[in-house]
Amino acid sequence: MTKKRVAILISGRGSNMATLIEAARAPDYPADIALVISNVPNAAGLERARAAGVKTVVLDHKPFGKDRVAFEAALQAILDEHCIALICLAGFMRLFTAAFVQRWSQRILNIHPSLLPLFPGLDPHGQALRAGAKTSGATVHFVIPETDAGPIIAQDSVPVLPGDTPDSLAARVLEAEHRIYPIALKQVIEGKS
Ligand code: GRF
């Protein structure tokens, strides 16, 4: 089976990236994690990717200022150079233009730490706690121009426990993220999403 070449985009810790890299080591897993791209030069995830033997590229967004189109042109050139078929956003903290997202329609996935459509955007755990939610979780979805709003591919729920803080809830949700991202990517590649 020829594995789909996947690029993972990160901005930070990279634990979801590491989980995808680990899943893709299985011979029958249909993705090849060909590249990790970070917009943050010293993102901790870069070291994890290198330790796992995955090629990394830093594309610092700062030199591009507010010119998203120029940043995306540079990103597209890197993706083309590496023959990337699918993009997985994993803690990638930049927003894309509609043009870029539409160019990658159905080929760009994101993970969000809530049960979308509940609690999109920033601070989903704080939103859940303030709402008194008894359940939260993680969502993998296709990226569309509207943030955190694309068709849902996979979800997994976790309980919100008495005394939870945003950090304790985030840690429990992160375990759900790590469970579903490899499954979601496999489903998309196998056309089951
Ligand atoms: C995860 O909680 C993800 O849902 C959110 O940012 C965090 C990234 O964590 N987008 P990591 O970099 O994958 O460890």
PDB file of C-alpha atoms in Angstrom, residues 12-188:
ATOM      1  CA  GLY A  12       4.094  24.251  20.376  1.00  0.00           C
ATOM      2  CA  ARG A  13       4.366  21.098  22.493  1.00  0.00           C
ATOM      3  CA  GLY A  14       3.504  18.613  19.770  1.00  0.00           C
ATOM      4  CA  SER A  15       1.929  15.804  21.806  1.00  0.00           C
ATOM      5  CA  ASN A  16      -0.767  15.232  19.170  1.00  0.00           C
ATOM      6  CA  MET A  17       1.959  15.287  16.523  1.00  0.00           C
ATOM      7  CA  ALA A  18       3.930  12.698  18.502  1.00  0.00           C
ATOM      8  CA  THR A  19       0.844  10.479  18.750  1.00  0.00           C
ATOM      9  CA  LEU A  20       0.329  10.611  14.974  1.00  0.00           C
ATOM     10  CA  ILE A  21       4.014   9.891  14.331  1.00  0.00           C
ATOM     11  CA  GLU A  22       3.810   6.873  16.647  1.00  0.00           C
ATOM     12  CA  ALA A  23       0.618   5.564  14.996  1.00  0.00           C
ATOM     13  CA  ALA A  24       2.168   5.926  11.543  1.00  0.00           C
ATOM     14  CA  ARG A  25       5.048   3.639  12.487  1.00  0.00           C
ATOM     15  CA  ALA A  26       2.681   0.669  12.079  1.00  0.00           C
ATOM     16  CA  PRO A  27       3.308  -0.921   8.661  1.00  0.00           C
ATOM     17  CA  ASP A  28      -0.428  -1.077   7.913  1.00  0.00           C
ATOM     18  CA  TYR A  29      -1.171   2.515   8.946  1.00  0.00           C
ATOM     19  CA  PRO A  30      -2.068   4.349   5.697  1.00  0.00           C
ATOM     20  CA  ALA A  31      -0.167   7.594   6.394  1.00  0.00           C
ATOM     21  CA  ASP A  32       3.495   8.491   6.109  1.00  0.00           C
ATOM     22  CA  ILE A  33       4.264  11.472   8.374  1.00  0.00           C
ATOM     23  CA  ALA A  34       6.614  13.008   5.834  1.00  0.00           C
ATOM     24  CA  LEU A  35       7.092  16.422   7.395  1.00  0.00           C
ATOM     25  CA  VAL A  36       6.518  18.542  10.480  1.00  0.00           C
ATOM     26  CA  ILE A  37       6.262  22.296   9.935  1.00  0.00           C
ATOM     27  CA  SER A  38       6.301  24.802  12.784  1.00  0.00           C
ATOM     28  CA  ASN A  39       5.588  28.523  12.538  1.00  0.00           C
ATOM     29  CA  VAL A  40       7.416  28.919  15.872  1.00  0.00           C
ATOM     30  CA  PRO A  41      11.193  28.488  15.557  1.00  0.00           C
ATOM     31  CA  ASN A  42      11.758  26.938  18.986  1.00  0.00           C
ATOM     32  CA  ALA A  43       8.558  24.920  19.320  1.00  0.00           C
ATOM     33  CA  ALA A  44       9.164  21.959  21.649  1.00  0.00           C
ATOM     34  CA  GLY A  45       7.459  19.666  19.155  1.00  0.00           C
ATOM     35  CA  LEU A  46      10.305  20.185  16.667  1.00  0.00           C
ATOM     36  CA  GLU A  47      12.720  18.322  18.924  1.00  0.00           C
ATOM     37  CA  ARG A  48      10.191  15.496  19.391  1.00  0.00           C
ATOM     38  CA  ALA A  49       9.804  15.203  15.611  1.00  0.00           C
ATOM     39  CA  ARG A  50      13.573  15.162  15.020  1.00  0.00           C
ATOM     40  CA  ALA A  51      14.008  12.538  17.770  1.00  0.00           C
ATOM     41  CA  ALA A  52      11.448  10.428  15.915  1.00  0.00           C
ATOM     42  CA  GLY A  53      13.380  10.834  12.677  1.00  0.00           C
ATOM     43  CA  VAL A  54      10.776  13.039  10.969  1.00  0.00           C
ATOM     44  CA  LYS A  55      11.942  15.876   8.722  1.00  0.00           C
ATOM     45  CA  THR A  56      11.160  19.300  10.174  1.00  0.00           C
ATOM     46  CA  VAL A  57      10.883  22.736   8.611  1.00  0.00           C
ATOM     47  CA  VAL A  58      10.472  26.039  10.443  1.00  0.00           C
ATOM     48  CA  LEU A  59       8.416  28.656   8.637  1.00  0.00           C
ATOM     49  CA  ASP A  60       8.443  31.601  11.020  1.00  0.00           C
ATOM     50  CA  HIS A  61       5.321  33.684  10.402  1.00  0.00           C
ATOM     51  CA  LYS A  62       6.809  36.848  11.911  1.00  0.00           C
ATOM     52  CA  PRO A  63       8.810  38.037   8.844  1.00  0.00           C
ATOM     53  CA  PHE A  64       5.544  37.978   6.858  1.00  0.00           C
ATOM     54  CA  GLY A  65       3.840  40.421   9.235  1.00  0.00           C
ATOM     55  CA  LYS A  66       0.142  40.624   8.424  1.00  0.00           C
ATOM     56  CA  ASP A  67       0.627  39.259   4.919  1.00  0.00           C
ATOM     57  CA  ARG A  68      -1.153  35.907   5.343  1.00  0.00           C
ATOM     58  CA  VAL A  69      -1.162  35.333   1.602  1.00  0.00           C
ATOM     59  CA  ALA A  70       2.646  35.550   1.419  1.00  0.00           C
ATOM     60  CA  PHE A  71       3.006  33.213   4.416  1.00  0.00           C
ATOM     61  CA  GLU A  72       0.636  30.727   2.791  1.00  0.00           C
ATOM     62  CA  ALA A  73       2.497  30.943  -0.552  1.00  0.00           C
ATOM     63  CA  ALA A  74       5.706  30.009   1.259  1.00  0.00           C
ATOM     64  CA  LEU A  75       3.884  27.222   3.090  1.00  0.00           C
ATOM     65  CA  GLN A  76       2.356  25.904  -0.144  1.00  0.00           C
ATOM     66  CA  ALA A  77       5.818  25.809  -1.769  1.00  0.00           C
ATOM     67  CA  ILE A  78       7.131  23.673   1.106  1.00  0.00           C
ATOM     68  CA  LEU A  79       4.103  21.346   0.897  1.00  0.00           C
ATOM     69  CA  ASP A  80       4.546  21.017  -2.890  1.00  0.00           C
ATOM     70  CA  GLU A  81       8.273  20.383  -2.558  1.00  0.00           C
ATOM     71  CA  HIS A  82       7.542  17.493  -0.205  1.00  0.00           C
ATOM     72  CA  CYS A  83       4.594  16.106  -2.251  1.00  0.00           C
ATOM     73  CA  ILE A  84       2.219  16.429   0.709  1.00  0.00           C
ATOM     74  CA  ALA A  85      -1.295  15.032   0.196  1.00  0.00           C
ATOM     75  CA  LEU A  86      -2.878  15.824   3.568  1.00  0.00           C
ATOM     76  CA  ILE A  87      -2.323  18.370   6.333  1.00  0.00           C
ATOM     77  CA  CYS A  88      -2.937  17.708  10.044  1.00  0.00           C
ATOM     78  CA  LEU A  89      -3.064  20.809  12.245  1.00  0.00           C
ATOM     79  CA  ALA A  90      -1.941  19.920  15.770  1.00  0.00           C
ATOM     80  CA  GLY A  91      -1.836  22.918  18.031  1.00  0.00           C
ATOM     81  CA  PHE A  92      -1.137  25.146  15.049  1.00  0.00           C
ATOM     82  CA  MET A  93      -2.049  28.620  16.206  1.00  0.00           C
ATOM     83  CA  ARG A  94      -2.353  30.535  12.907  1.00  0.00           C
ATOM     84  CA  LEU A  95      -5.566  31.156  10.982  1.00  0.00           C
ATOM     85  CA  PHE A  96      -5.651  30.500   7.231  1.00  0.00           C
ATOM     86  CA  THR A  97      -7.307  32.541   4.506  1.00  0.00           C
ATOM     87  CA  ALA A  98     -10.404  31.056   2.898  1.00  0.00           C
ATOM     88  CA  ALA A  99      -8.435  30.635  -0.337  1.00  0.00           C
ATOM     89  CA  PHE A 100      -5.828  28.393   1.297  1.00  0.00           C
ATOM     90  CA  VAL A 101      -8.450  26.337   3.139  1.00  0.00           C
ATOM     91  CA  GLN A 102     -10.520  25.871  -0.012  1.00  0.00           C
ATOM     92  CA  ARG A 103      -7.406  24.827  -1.937  1.00  0.00           C
ATOM     93  CA  TRP A 104      -6.945  22.081   0.676  1.00  0.00           C
ATOM     94  CA  SER A 105     -10.663  21.331   1.016  1.00  0.00           C
ATOM     95  CA  GLN A 106     -11.237  17.895   2.585  1.00  0.00           C
ATOM     96  CA  ARG A 107      -7.446  17.483   2.895  1.00  0.00           C
ATOM     97  CA  ILE A 108      -6.771  19.532   6.030  1.00  0.00           C
ATOM     98  CA  LEU A 109      -7.733  18.267   9.493  1.00  0.00           C
ATOM     99  CA  ASN A 110      -7.681  19.960  12.873  1.00  0.00           C
ATOM    100  CA  ILE A 111      -8.127  18.844  16.444  1.00  0.00           C
ATOM    101  CA  HIS A 112     -10.025  20.969  18.923  1.00  0.00           C
ATOM    102  CA  PRO A 113     -10.257  20.237  22.666  1.00  0.00           C
ATOM    103  CA  SER A 114     -14.045  20.377  23.034  1.00  0.00           C
ATOM    104  CA  LEU A 115     -17.081  18.547  21.690  1.00  0.00           C
ATOM    105  CA  LEU A 116     -17.747  20.905  18.765  1.00  0.00           C
ATOM    106  CA  PRO A 117     -19.937  22.724  18.005  1.00  0.00           C
ATOM    107  CA  LEU A 118     -19.786  23.421  21.740  1.00  0.00           C
ATOM    108  CA  PHE A 119     -17.044  25.752  22.946  1.00  0.00           C
ATOM    109  CA  PRO A 120     -15.214  26.714  19.733  1.00  0.00           C
ATOM    110  CA  GLY A 121     -12.338  29.195  19.780  1.00  0.00           C
ATOM    111  CA  LEU A 122     -10.025  29.995  22.637  1.00  0.00           C
ATOM    112  CA  ASP A 123     -10.210  28.677  26.224  1.00  0.00           C
ATOM    113  CA  PRO A 124     -12.654  25.817  25.523  1.00  0.00           C
ATOM    114  CA  HIS A 125     -12.006  24.302  28.957  1.00  0.00           C
ATOM    115  CA  GLY A 126     -12.784  27.568  30.720  1.00  0.00           C
ATOM    116  CA  GLN A 127     -15.921  27.867  28.581  1.00  0.00           C
ATOM    117  CA  ALA A 128     -16.987  24.325  29.552  1.00  0.00           C
ATOM    118  CA  LEU A 129     -16.366  24.904  33.259  1.00  0.00           C
ATOM    119  CA  ARG A 130     -18.159  28.254  33.266  1.00  0.00           C
ATOM    120  CA  ALA A 131     -21.112  26.632  31.513  1.00  0.00           C
ATOM    121  CA  GLY A 132     -21.244  23.895  34.169  1.00  0.00           C
ATOM    122  CA  ALA A 133     -20.766  21.218  31.491  1.00  0.00           C
ATOM    123  CA  LYS A 134     -20.745  17.677  32.896  1.00  0.00           C
ATOM    124  CA  THR A 135     -19.058  16.243  29.788  1.00  0.00           C
ATOM    125  CA  SER A 136     -16.424  17.595  27.463  1.00  0.00           C
ATOM    126  CA  GLY A 137     -14.034  15.990  25.015  1.00  0.00           C
ATOM    127  CA  ALA A 138     -12.144  16.325  21.754  1.00  0.00           C
ATOM    128  CA  THR A 139     -13.086  16.741  18.114  1.00  0.00           C
ATOM    129  CA  VAL A 140     -11.208  16.110  14.870  1.00  0.00           C
ATOM    130  CA  HIS A 141     -12.799  17.977  11.987  1.00  0.00           C
ATOM    131  CA  PHE A 142     -12.142  19.077   8.429  1.00  0.00           C
ATOM    132  CA  VAL A 143     -10.947  22.673   8.290  1.00  0.00           C
ATOM    133  CA  ILE A 144     -13.226  25.155   6.512  1.00  0.00           C
ATOM    134  CA  PRO A 145     -12.882  28.951   6.378  1.00  0.00           C
ATOM    135  CA  GLU A 146     -15.008  29.351   9.523  1.00  0.00           C
ATOM    136  CA  THR A 147     -12.882  28.534  12.579  1.00  0.00           C
ATOM    137  CA  ASP A 148     -13.604  25.271  14.458  1.00  0.00           C
ATOM    138  CA  ALA A 149     -16.699  24.679  12.306  1.00  0.00           C
ATOM    139  CA  GLY A 150     -15.919  22.070   9.641  1.00  0.00           C
ATOM    140  CA  PRO A 151     -17.532  18.632   9.248  1.00  0.00           C
ATOM    141  CA  ILE A 152     -16.766  16.457  12.247  1.00  0.00           C
ATOM    142  CA  ILE A 153     -14.687  13.336  11.619  1.00  0.00           C
ATOM    143  CA  ALA A 154     -14.245  11.906  15.117  1.00  0.00           C
ATOM    144  CA  GLN A 155     -15.077  12.774  18.713  1.00  0.00           C
ATOM    145  CA  ASP A 156     -14.506  11.273  22.128  1.00  0.00           C
ATOM    146  CA  SER A 157     -15.980  12.489  25.405  1.00  0.00           C
ATOM    147  CA  VAL A 158     -14.580  12.705  28.924  1.00  0.00           C
ATOM    148  CA  PRO A 159     -16.334  13.566  32.200  1.00  0.00           C
ATOM    149  CA  VAL A 160     -15.986  16.990  33.763  1.00  0.00           C
ATOM    150  CA  LEU A 161     -15.301  16.243  37.432  1.00  0.00           C
ATOM    151  CA  PRO A 162     -16.120  18.322  40.526  1.00  0.00           C
ATOM    152  CA  GLY A 163     -13.189  20.576  41.317  1.00  0.00           C
ATOM    153  CA  ASP A 164     -11.860  20.444  37.770  1.00  0.00           C
ATOM    154  CA  THR A 165      -9.721  23.373  36.718  1.00  0.00           C
ATOM    155  CA  PRO A 166      -9.032  24.290  33.101  1.00  0.00           C
ATOM    156  CA  ASP A 167      -5.682  22.498  33.466  1.00  0.00           C
ATOM    157  CA  SER A 168      -7.096  19.276  34.950  1.00  0.00           C
ATOM    158  CA  LEU A 169      -9.825  19.167  32.318  1.00  0.00           C
ATOM    159  CA  ALA A 170      -7.303  19.929  29.561  1.00  0.00           C
ATOM    160  CA  ALA A 171      -5.152  16.999  30.669  1.00  0.00           C
ATOM    161  CA  ARG A 172      -8.132  14.605  30.554  1.00  0.00           C
ATOM    162  CA  VAL A 173      -9.265  15.960  27.169  1.00  0.00           C
ATOM    163  CA  LEU A 174      -5.729  15.659  25.804  1.00  0.00           C
ATOM    164  CA  GLU A 175      -5.903  11.893  26.395  1.00  0.00           C
ATOM    165  CA  ALA A 176      -9.072  11.835  24.259  1.00  0.00           C
ATOM    166  CA  GLU A 177      -7.300  13.878  21.582  1.00  0.00           C
ATOM    167  CA  HIS A 178      -4.511  11.325  21.447  1.00  0.00           C
ATOM    168  CA  ARG A 179      -7.061   8.517  21.133  1.00  0.00           C
ATOM    169  CA  ILE A 180      -9.032   9.982  18.245  1.00  0.00           C
ATOM    170  CA  TYR A 181      -6.529  11.792  16.002  1.00  0.00           C
ATOM    171  CA  PRO A 182      -4.831   8.626  14.660  1.00  0.00           C
ATOM    172  CA  ILE A 183      -8.251   7.022  14.121  1.00  0.00           C
ATOM    173  CA  ALA A 184      -9.619  10.110  12.363  1.00  0.00           C
ATOM    174  CA  LEU A 185      -6.647  10.429  10.016  1.00  0.00           C
ATOM    175  CA  LYS A 186      -6.895   6.727   9.100  1.00  0.00           C
ATOM    176  CA  GLN A 187     -10.638   7.090   8.419  1.00  0.00           C
ATOM    177  CA  VAL A 188     -10.064  10.082   6.127  1.00  0.00           C
TER     178      VAL A 188
END
